[in-house]
Amino acid sequence: MSSKHWVAQAAAVLQESLQPVPHELNELDWKSSLSTHKDRLAEHLMALANLAGGGTLVFGVSNSGQVQGIAQDEVERIIGTLSNLAREAVEPPIALDHALHGHAEGMLLFVHVPEQGIKPVHRRGKSIEETWIRSGGSTRKASRQEVGALMMNSAPQRWEDLRASPLLQLSEVEALLDLAAIARLLERPLPADEDALGRWLQEEGLTVADGRGHYITHFGAIAAARQLDQFPNLSRKAIRLVRYRGTNKVEAIDELDGQRGYAIGFEGLIRHLRSVLPHSEVIRQSLRQDVCVYPELALRELIANALIHQDFQVGGAGPMIDLYSDRITITNPGTLLPGKKPDRLIGATPESRNEKLASAFRRYRICEERGTGFQKVIQDIELFGLPPLQITAHENAFSVTLCAPRAFADMGTPDRIEACYQHAVLQYLSSQTLTNTSLRQRFQLHDKQRNSITNLIADAVAAGRIKRKDASSGNKFAEYIPYWA
């Protein structure tokens, strides 16, 4: 039996089609020999390429289902003819694979036609209505409604599914990817059997099997690479951490270039950050403890967001963490997705341009996909008494900034108003409202500073960031909600 991953399935389907009564199936088409009608051969290729899961042409079986075998000198001619048709007669072109399969009655030639992501596959130089499908074990022209259905099931290949490596053996894949670390993140044992390991790699999206080997996908490399610089197209996507002396970029203390894939290197990055970020001493349960001035949950969420939501199509740029004496800025390449606004990200419906990476980070328990990440960040910012989160959309990048603790008196008016707005959003998402009392608690102020908060609320209303929930209520017990609520 060939080691190509699709051959075993094709052989099983062939056996099913031959017994108990010979009958052709949609995913398998018998051929006794190569037809001279090239147009009809192209139609078979289109039909199988449009079929969910693709299909196989089997040469050496008569139309009645009798296995006759195929002569050795026919193999090269069949493969050459079909390869030319798959490249020149259909649109988009199809990459075929083949294998010889031993049968009791003779040698068979399997030609595998993979399903195409972009559909319908149609006759080259003609309209998309010139396409064929498999139905009832035969090849026929698609109706207009069936062409529409194919278009609805068409999906261009995602960046995460593209190939990041040449064709590799399993041992070479294991050398490049830390599969044991991925298995630990999933809290499951790594498959020990080679066939089971190959299937698991494909199920997880880490590789794509092709012929006698595997291609590592972009997702596989970016999530699990032992060394990202072993993948030339991805080396610039490694995360960088730069520490600066002071509040600007004039003098750098040191720089750390991430080497490992995002998923397997995430905990190491967080540990390193905890070791270099400033700490303060607090008393908890009568014991003094060193606590990072930035909440760890906020750091985790913001860094994970930067990794997941970056635009990998932006060349020569990767995620950045800039650490200053008074703040930490996390930047990722790419603008916000259409319809997203910087001041509406808190509690927004989750949406990612890298769906597989986002889903994997959730399954690896690195982050969630419920849209509450920013909400938790703002909640921790308030708990730690930090200034508001700064959210900035640049021309071709996006950044968030966590600022070190600062007293209310040391905050400028813009920061105070933004903190007021973010507090109003947090309250609204918790089915509550912003009040003078809740905002004083957010800034950890005494009741004697009620007037200062009253003035801040007035400034936020004037700036159009919040509004009265009920205009008819008295000022003393006024409640406020975000401007968009």
Coordinates of C-alpha atoms in Angstrom, one line a residue:
M1 CA 0.0 0.0 0.0
S2 CA 1.3 3.5 -0.9
S3 CA 2.2 5.8 2.0
K4 CA 0.3 8.6 0.4
H5 CA -2.4 9.7 2.9
W6 CA -5.4 9.6 0.4
V7 CA -4.7 6.2 -1.1
A8 CA -6.1 4.1 1.7
Q9 CA -9.4 6.0 1.6
A10 CA -9.5 5.7 -2.3
A11 CA -8.9 1.9 -2.0
A12 CA -11.7 1.6 0.6
V13 CA -14.1 3.5 -1.7
L14 CA -13.1 1.3 -4.6
Q15 CA -13.9 -1.8 -2.7
E16 CA -17.2 -0.4 -1.7
S17 CA -18.0 0.4 -5.3
L18 CA -17.2 -3.1 -6.5
Q19 CA -19.2 -5.1 -4.0
P20 CA -21.8 -6.5 -3.6
V21 CA -23.0 -5.1 -7.0
P22 CA -20.5 -2.9 -9.0
H23 CA -21.7 0.7 -9.0
E24 CA -19.9 4.0 -9.4
L25 CA -19.9 6.6 -6.6
N26 CA -19.6 10.3 -6.8
E27 CA -16.1 10.3 -5.3
L28 CA -14.8 7.6 -7.6
D29 CA -14.9 7.2 -11.3
W30 CA -13.8 4.0 -13.1
K31 CA -11.8 4.1 -16.4
S32 CA -10.7 1.1 -18.3
S33 CA -8.1 3.2 -20.2
L34 CA -7.4 6.8 -21.3
S35 CA -10.2 8.3 -23.5
T36 CA -9.4 10.1 -26.6
H37 CA -12.1 12.7 -25.8
K38 CA -10.1 15.3 -23.9
D39 CA -13.1 17.6 -23.4
R40 CA -14.8 14.7 -21.5
L41 CA -11.7 14.1 -19.4
A42 CA -11.6 17.8 -18.4
E43 CA -15.3 17.5 -17.4
H44 CA -14.4 14.6 -15.0
L45 CA -11.6 16.6 -13.5
M46 CA -13.9 19.7 -13.0
A47 CA -16.6 17.5 -11.4
L48 CA -14.3 15.9 -8.9
A49 CA -12.6 19.2 -8.1
N50 CA -16.0 20.7 -7.3
L51 CA -16.9 17.8 -5.1
A52 CA -16.7 18.1 -1.3
G53 CA -13.5 16.2 -0.4
G54 CA -12.5 15.7 -4.0
G55 CA -12.4 12.3 -5.7
T56 CA -10.3 9.8 -7.6
L57 CA -10.1 8.5 -11.1
V58 CA -9.3 4.8 -11.2
F59 CA -7.7 3.4 -14.4
G60 CA -7.9 -0.3 -14.9
V61 CA -11.6 -0.9 -14.2
S62 CA -14.1 -1.4 -17.0
N63 CA -17.4 0.4 -17.1
S64 CA -19.1 -2.8 -15.9
G65 CA -16.9 -2.8 -12.8
Q66 CA -14.5 -5.6 -13.8
V67 CA -11.0 -5.1 -12.6
Q68 CA -8.7 -5.5 -15.7
G69 CA -5.5 -3.8 -14.6
I70 CA -3.5 -1.2 -16.4
A71 CA -0.3 -1.8 -18.5
Q72 CA 2.9 -0.1 -17.3
D73 CA 3.5 1.7 -20.5
E74 CA 0.0 3.4 -20.2
V75 CA 0.7 4.9 -16.8
E76 CA 3.1 7.7 -18.0
R77 CA 0.8 8.7 -20.9
I78 CA -2.3 8.9 -18.6
I79 CA -0.5 11.0 -16.0
G80 CA 0.9 13.3 -18.6
T81 CA -2.4 13.9 -20.4
L82 CA -4.4 14.5 -17.3
S83 CA -1.8 16.8 -15.8
N84 CA -1.8 18.9 -18.9
L85 CA -5.6 19.1 -18.9
A86 CA -5.7 20.0 -15.2
R87 CA -3.2 22.8 -15.8
E88 CA -4.4 24.2 -19.2
A89 CA -8.1 23.2 -19.7
V90 CA -9.7 24.2 -16.4
E91 CA -9.9 27.3 -14.3
P92 CA -8.5 27.5 -11.6
P93 CA -5.8 24.9 -12.4
I94 CA -5.8 21.7 -10.4
A95 CA -2.7 20.0 -8.9
L96 CA -3.2 16.2 -9.3
D97 CA -1.6 13.4 -7.4
H98 CA -1.3 9.7 -8.4
A99 CA -0.3 6.3 -7.1
L100 CA -0.2 2.7 -8.3
H101 CA -2.4 0.3 -6.3
G102 CA -2.0 -3.4 -6.4
H103 CA -5.1 -5.5 -6.8
A104 CA -5.6 -9.3 -7.1
E105 CA -6.7 -8.8 -10.7
G106 CA -4.0 -6.4 -11.8
M107 CA -2.3 -3.1 -11.1
L108 CA -4.5 0.0 -10.9
L109 CA -3.7 3.6 -11.4
F110 CA -5.3 6.1 -8.9
V111 CA -5.3 9.7 -10.0
H112 CA -6.4 11.9 -7.0
V113 CA -8.3 15.2 -7.8
P114 CA -8.4 17.3 -4.6
E115 CA -11.3 19.6 -3.8
Q116 CA -10.6 23.2 -4.8
G117 CA -11.2 26.0 -2.4
I118 CA -12.2 28.5 -5.1
K119 CA -15.3 27.2 -6.9
P120 CA -16.7 26.6 -9.4
V121 CA -13.9 25.0 -11.3
H122 CA -15.0 25.5 -14.8
R123 CA -13.8 25.3 -18.4
R124 CA -10.9 27.6 -19.1
G125 CA -11.8 30.6 -21.3
K126 CA -15.6 30.1 -20.7
S127 CA -18.1 31.5 -18.2
I128 CA -18.4 29.9 -14.8
E129 CA -21.6 28.2 -16.0
E130 CA -19.4 25.9 -18.1
T131 CA -18.8 23.6 -15.1
W132 CA -19.5 20.0 -14.2
I133 CA -20.4 18.1 -11.1
R134 CA -20.8 14.6 -9.9
S135 CA -24.3 13.3 -9.3
G136 CA -25.5 9.7 -8.9
G137 CA -22.1 8.3 -9.7
S138 CA -21.9 10.2 -13.1
T139 CA -20.5 13.4 -14.4
R140 CA -23.0 16.0 -15.7
K141 CA -23.2 19.8 -16.3
A142 CA -24.2 21.9 -13.4
S143 CA -27.4 23.8 -13.4
R144 CA -27.4 27.6 -12.7
Q145 CA -28.6 26.9 -9.1
E146 CA -25.9 24.4 -8.6
V147 CA -23.3 26.8 -9.9
G148 CA -24.6 29.3 -7.3
A149 CA -24.3 26.7 -4.6
L150 CA -20.7 26.1 -5.6
M151 CA -19.9 29.8 -5.4
M152 CA -21.4 30.0 -1.9
N153 CA -19.1 27.1 -0.8
S154 CA -16.1 28.8 -2.4
A155 CA -13.5 30.1 0.0
P156 CA -10.1 31.6 -0.9
Q157 CA -7.3 30.0 1.0
R158 CA -6.5 31.7 4.3
W159 CA -3.1 33.0 5.2
E160 CA -3.0 30.5 8.1
D161 CA -3.5 27.5 5.7
L162 CA -0.7 28.5 3.3
R163 CA 2.5 26.4 3.2
A164 CA 5.4 27.6 5.3
S165 CA 7.8 24.7 4.5
P166 CA 8.8 22.4 1.7
L167 CA 7.5 18.8 1.7
L168 CA 8.8 17.1 4.9
Q169 CA 8.8 13.8 6.6
L170 CA 7.2 13.5 10.0
S171 CA 10.6 13.4 11.7
E172 CA 11.5 16.7 10.1
V173 CA 8.2 18.2 11.1
E174 CA 8.9 17.1 14.7
A175 CA 12.3 18.8 14.5
L176 CA 10.8 22.1 13.4
L177 CA 7.7 22.2 15.6
D178 CA 7.4 21.6 19.4
L179 CA 4.5 19.2 19.1
A180 CA 4.8 18.1 22.8
A181 CA 4.3 21.7 23.9
I182 CA 1.1 21.9 21.8
A183 CA -0.2 18.6 23.3
R184 CA 0.4 20.0 26.8
L185 CA -1.5 23.2 26.0
L186 CA -4.4 21.0 24.8
E187 CA -4.0 18.8 27.9
R188 CA -3.8 15.6 25.8
P189 CA -1.1 13.0 25.1
L190 CA 0.9 13.3 21.9
P191 CA -0.1 10.4 19.5
A192 CA 2.7 7.8 19.6
D193 CA 1.7 6.0 16.4
E194 CA 3.1 7.6 13.2
D195 CA -0.2 7.4 11.3
A196 CA -2.2 8.8 14.3
L197 CA 0.4 11.6 14.6
G198 CA 0.0 12.5 10.9
R199 CA -3.8 12.6 11.2
W200 CA -3.5 14.7 14.4
L201 CA -1.2 17.2 12.7
Q202 CA -3.8 17.7 10.0
E203 CA -6.8 17.9 12.3
E204 CA -5.0 20.6 14.3
G205 CA -4.1 22.5 11.1
L206 CA -0.4 22.3 11.9
T207 CA 0.4 20.6 8.6
V208 CA -1.2 19.6 5.2
A209 CA -0.5 16.1 4.0
D210 CA 0.5 15.8 0.4
G211 CA 1.8 12.7 -1.3
R212 CA 4.4 11.0 0.9
G213 CA 5.0 13.9 3.3
H214 CA 3.7 17.0 5.1
Y215 CA 3.8 20.7 4.5
I216 CA 3.9 22.8 7.7
T217 CA 1.2 25.5 7.4
H218 CA 1.7 29.2 8.3
F219 CA -0.5 28.5 11.4
G220 CA 1.6 25.5 12.4
A221 CA 4.8 27.5 12.2
I222 CA 3.5 30.7 13.8
A223 CA 2.0 28.8 16.7
A224 CA 4.5 26.0 17.4
A225 CA 7.9 26.8 15.7
R226 CA 10.9 26.0 17.8
Q227 CA 12.8 28.7 15.9
L228 CA 10.7 31.1 13.7
D229 CA 13.8 32.1 11.8
Q230 CA 13.8 28.6 10.3
F231 CA 10.8 29.8 8.3
P232 CA 12.1 32.6 6.1
N233 CA 8.7 34.1 5.4
L234 CA 7.8 34.3 9.1
S235 CA 11.1 35.4 10.7
R236 CA 9.9 39.1 10.8
K237 CA 6.7 38.1 12.5
A238 CA 8.5 37.2 15.8
I239 CA 7.5 39.4 18.7
R240 CA 10.0 42.0 19.9
L241 CA 10.3 43.5 23.3
V242 CA 12.4 46.7 23.7
R243 CA 13.0 48.3 27.1
Y244 CA 13.8 52.1 27.2
R245 CA 15.4 54.2 29.8
G246 CA 13.0 57.0 30.5
T247 CA 9.8 58.0 28.7
N248 CA 11.0 58.1 25.1
K249 CA 13.0 56.0 22.6
V250 CA 16.3 57.9 22.9
E251 CA 18.1 55.3 24.9
A252 CA 17.3 51.6 24.8
I253 CA 18.3 49.3 27.7
D254 CA 17.9 46.0 25.9
E255 CA 16.0 44.2 23.2
L256 CA 14.5 40.7 23.2
D257 CA 13.6 39.1 19.9
G258 CA 11.2 36.2 20.3
Q259 CA 12.3 33.0 18.7
R260 CA 9.5 30.5 19.5
G261 CA 6.0 30.2 18.0
Y262 CA 3.4 32.4 19.7
A263 CA 1.5 29.6 21.4
I264 CA 4.4 27.7 22.8
G265 CA 6.4 30.8 23.7
F266 CA 3.5 32.8 25.3
E267 CA 4.1 31.8 28.9
G268 CA 7.8 32.4 28.7
L269 CA 7.1 35.9 27.4
I270 CA 4.8 36.6 30.3
R271 CA 7.3 35.3 32.8
H272 CA 10.0 37.6 31.2
L273 CA 7.7 40.6 31.4
R274 CA 6.9 40.0 35.0
S275 CA 10.7 39.9 35.8
V276 CA 11.5 43.2 34.1
L277 CA 8.4 45.3 34.8
P278 CA 8.3 47.5 37.9
H279 CA 6.9 46.1 41.1
S280 CA 5.4 47.7 44.2
E281 CA 5.1 46.3 47.7
V282 CA 1.6 45.7 49.1
I283 CA 0.3 44.1 52.2
R284 CA -2.1 41.2 51.8
Q285 CA -3.4 39.1 54.7
S286 CA -0.7 40.7 57.0
L287 CA 2.1 39.7 54.6
R288 CA 4.2 41.9 52.3
Q289 CA 4.1 40.9 48.7
D290 CA 5.8 42.2 45.6
V291 CA 3.1 42.9 42.9
C292 CA 3.7 44.1 39.3
V293 CA 2.3 47.6 38.8
Y294 CA 0.5 46.3 35.7
P295 CA -2.2 43.7 36.1
E296 CA -1.1 40.4 34.6
L297 CA -4.5 39.6 33.2
A298 CA -4.5 42.8 31.2
L299 CA -1.0 42.1 29.9
R300 CA -2.1 38.6 28.8
E301 CA -5.2 39.8 27.0
L302 CA -3.6 42.7 25.3
I303 CA -0.6 40.8 24.1
A304 CA -2.8 37.8 22.9
N305 CA -5.0 40.3 21.0
A306 CA -2.0 41.8 19.3
L307 CA -0.8 38.4 18.2
I308 CA -4.2 37.1 17.0
H309 CA -5.5 40.2 15.3
Q310 CA -2.4 41.4 13.4
D311 CA -2.4 41.6 9.7
F312 CA 0.1 39.0 8.5
Q313 CA 0.0 40.5 5.0
V314 CA 1.8 43.6 6.2
G315 CA 5.4 42.9 5.1
G316 CA 8.5 43.5 7.2
A317 CA 6.6 44.1 10.5
G318 CA 5.7 42.1 13.5
P319 CA 4.2 42.6 17.0
M320 CA 6.1 45.0 19.2
I321 CA 6.2 45.6 23.0
D322 CA 7.8 48.9 24.0
L323 CA 8.5 49.2 27.7
Y324 CA 9.1 52.8 29.1
S325 CA 9.5 53.9 32.7
D326 CA 5.9 55.1 32.9
R327 CA 4.0 52.9 30.4
I328 CA 4.0 49.8 28.2
T329 CA 2.8 50.0 24.6
I330 CA 1.8 46.9 22.6
T331 CA 1.6 47.3 18.8
N332 CA 0.5 45.0 16.0
P333 CA 0.7 45.4 12.2
G334 CA -2.6 46.2 10.4
T335 CA -5.5 48.5 10.9
L336 CA -8.8 47.7 12.6
L337 CA -11.3 45.6 10.7
P338 CA -13.9 47.5 8.8
G339 CA -16.8 48.6 11.1
K340 CA -14.6 48.5 14.2
K341 CA -13.9 51.8 16.1
P342 CA -11.3 52.3 18.8
D343 CA -13.8 53.6 21.4
R344 CA -16.2 50.7 20.7
L345 CA -13.8 47.8 21.3
I346 CA -14.8 47.3 24.9
G347 CA -17.5 44.6 24.9
A348 CA -17.5 44.4 21.1
T349 CA -18.5 41.3 19.2
P350 CA -15.4 39.2 18.7
E351 CA -14.1 39.2 15.1
S352 CA -10.7 38.2 13.8
R353 CA -8.9 38.2 10.5
N354 CA -7.0 35.1 11.7
E355 CA -9.8 32.8 12.8
K356 CA -7.8 29.7 13.1
L357 CA -5.2 31.4 15.4
A358 CA -8.0 32.9 17.5
S359 CA -9.7 29.6 17.9
A360 CA -6.4 27.8 18.8
F361 CA -5.5 30.4 21.4
R362 CA -8.9 29.8 23.0
R363 CA -8.4 26.0 23.0
Y364 CA -4.9 26.5 24.3
R365 CA -6.4 28.5 27.2
I366 CA -4.3 31.5 26.4
C367 CA -7.3 33.8 25.8
E368 CA -11.0 33.7 25.0
E369 CA -13.2 34.4 22.0
R370 CA -16.3 35.8 23.9
G371 CA -15.5 39.4 23.4
T372 CA -14.9 40.2 27.1
G373 CA -11.2 40.6 26.8
F374 CA -11.1 44.4 26.8
Q375 CA -13.9 44.4 29.4
K376 CA -11.6 42.5 31.8
V377 CA -8.7 44.7 30.9
I378 CA -10.6 47.9 31.9
Q379 CA -11.9 46.2 35.0
D380 CA -8.4 45.4 36.2
I381 CA -7.2 48.9 35.2
E382 CA -9.8 50.3 37.6
L383 CA -8.9 47.8 40.3
F384 CA -5.2 48.7 40.1
G385 CA -6.0 52.4 40.0
L386 CA -4.3 53.0 36.6
P387 CA -5.0 55.7 34.1
P388 CA -7.3 54.8 31.2
L389 CA -6.3 52.4 28.5
Q390 CA -5.0 54.3 25.5
I391 CA -6.2 52.8 22.2
T392 CA -4.7 54.2 19.0
A393 CA -5.4 53.3 15.4
H394 CA -2.4 54.2 13.2
E395 CA -2.1 54.3 9.4
N396 CA -1.1 50.7 9.2
A397 CA -0.9 49.5 12.8
F398 CA -2.8 49.4 16.0
S399 CA -1.6 49.9 19.5
V400 CA -2.7 49.9 23.1
T401 CA -0.9 51.5 26.0
L402 CA -1.1 50.6 29.7
C403 CA 0.1 53.5 31.9
A404 CA 1.7 53.2 35.3
P405 CA -0.3 54.2 38.4
R406 CA -1.1 57.9 38.6
A407 CA -3.1 59.8 41.1
F408 CA -6.3 61.6 40.0
A409 CA -4.6 65.0 40.6
D410 CA -1.7 64.0 38.3
M411 CA -4.0 63.1 35.4
G412 CA -4.7 65.6 32.6
T413 CA -8.2 66.4 31.6
P414 CA -8.2 64.2 28.4
D415 CA -7.1 61.2 30.5
R416 CA -9.8 61.9 33.1
I417 CA -12.5 62.1 30.5
E418 CA -11.4 58.9 28.8
A419 CA -11.3 57.1 32.2
C420 CA -14.8 58.4 32.8
Y421 CA -16.0 57.1 29.4
Q422 CA -14.4 53.7 29.9
H423 CA -16.0 53.5 33.4
A424 CA -19.4 54.3 31.9
V425 CA -18.9 51.5 29.3
L426 CA -17.9 49.0 32.0
Q427 CA -20.9 49.9 34.1
Y428 CA -23.3 49.7 31.1
L429 CA -22.0 46.2 30.2
S430 CA -22.6 45.2 33.8
S431 CA -26.3 46.5 33.6
Q432 CA -25.4 49.4 35.8
T433 CA -24.8 53.1 35.3
L434 CA -22.1 55.7 36.0
T435 CA -22.8 57.8 39.0
N436 CA -20.8 60.3 41.1
T437 CA -20.3 57.6 43.7
S438 CA -19.2 54.9 41.3
L439 CA -16.7 57.3 39.6
R440 CA -15.2 58.4 42.9
Q441 CA -14.7 54.7 43.7
R442 CA -13.0 54.2 40.3
F443 CA -10.5 57.0 41.1
Q444 CA -10.3 55.9 44.8
L445 CA -11.4 59.4 46.0
H446 CA -12.9 60.5 49.2
D447 CA -16.5 61.8 49.5
K448 CA -15.1 65.3 50.0
Q449 CA -14.0 65.3 46.4
R450 CA -17.6 64.9 45.1
N451 CA -17.4 68.3 43.4
S452 CA -14.3 67.4 41.4
I453 CA -16.1 64.3 40.0
T454 CA -19.2 66.4 39.3
N455 CA -17.1 68.8 37.2
L456 CA -15.4 65.8 35.4
I457 CA -18.8 64.3 34.6
A458 CA -19.9 67.7 33.1
D459 CA -16.7 67.8 31.1
A460 CA -17.3 64.3 29.7
V461 CA -20.9 65.1 28.8
A462 CA -19.7 68.3 27.0
A463 CA -17.1 66.3 25.2
G464 CA -19.9 63.9 23.9
R465 CA -18.4 60.8 25.7
I466 CA -21.3 60.1 28.1
K467 CA -24.9 61.3 28.4
R468 CA -27.6 61.4 31.1
K469 CA -29.7 58.2 31.3
D470 CA -32.8 60.2 32.3
A471 CA -32.7 63.9 31.6
S472 CA -35.7 64.4 34.0
S473 CA -33.9 63.1 37.1
G474 CA -32.3 65.4 39.7
N475 CA -28.6 66.2 39.6
K476 CA -27.8 64.7 42.9
F477 CA -28.8 61.1 41.8
A478 CA -28.0 61.5 38.1
E479 CA -27.0 58.4 36.2
Y480 CA -24.9 58.3 33.0
I481 CA -24.4 55.9 30.2
P482 CA -22.0 55.9 27.2
Y483 CA -22.9 58.2 24.3
W484 CA -23.8 55.4 22.0
A485 CA -26.1 53.5 24.4

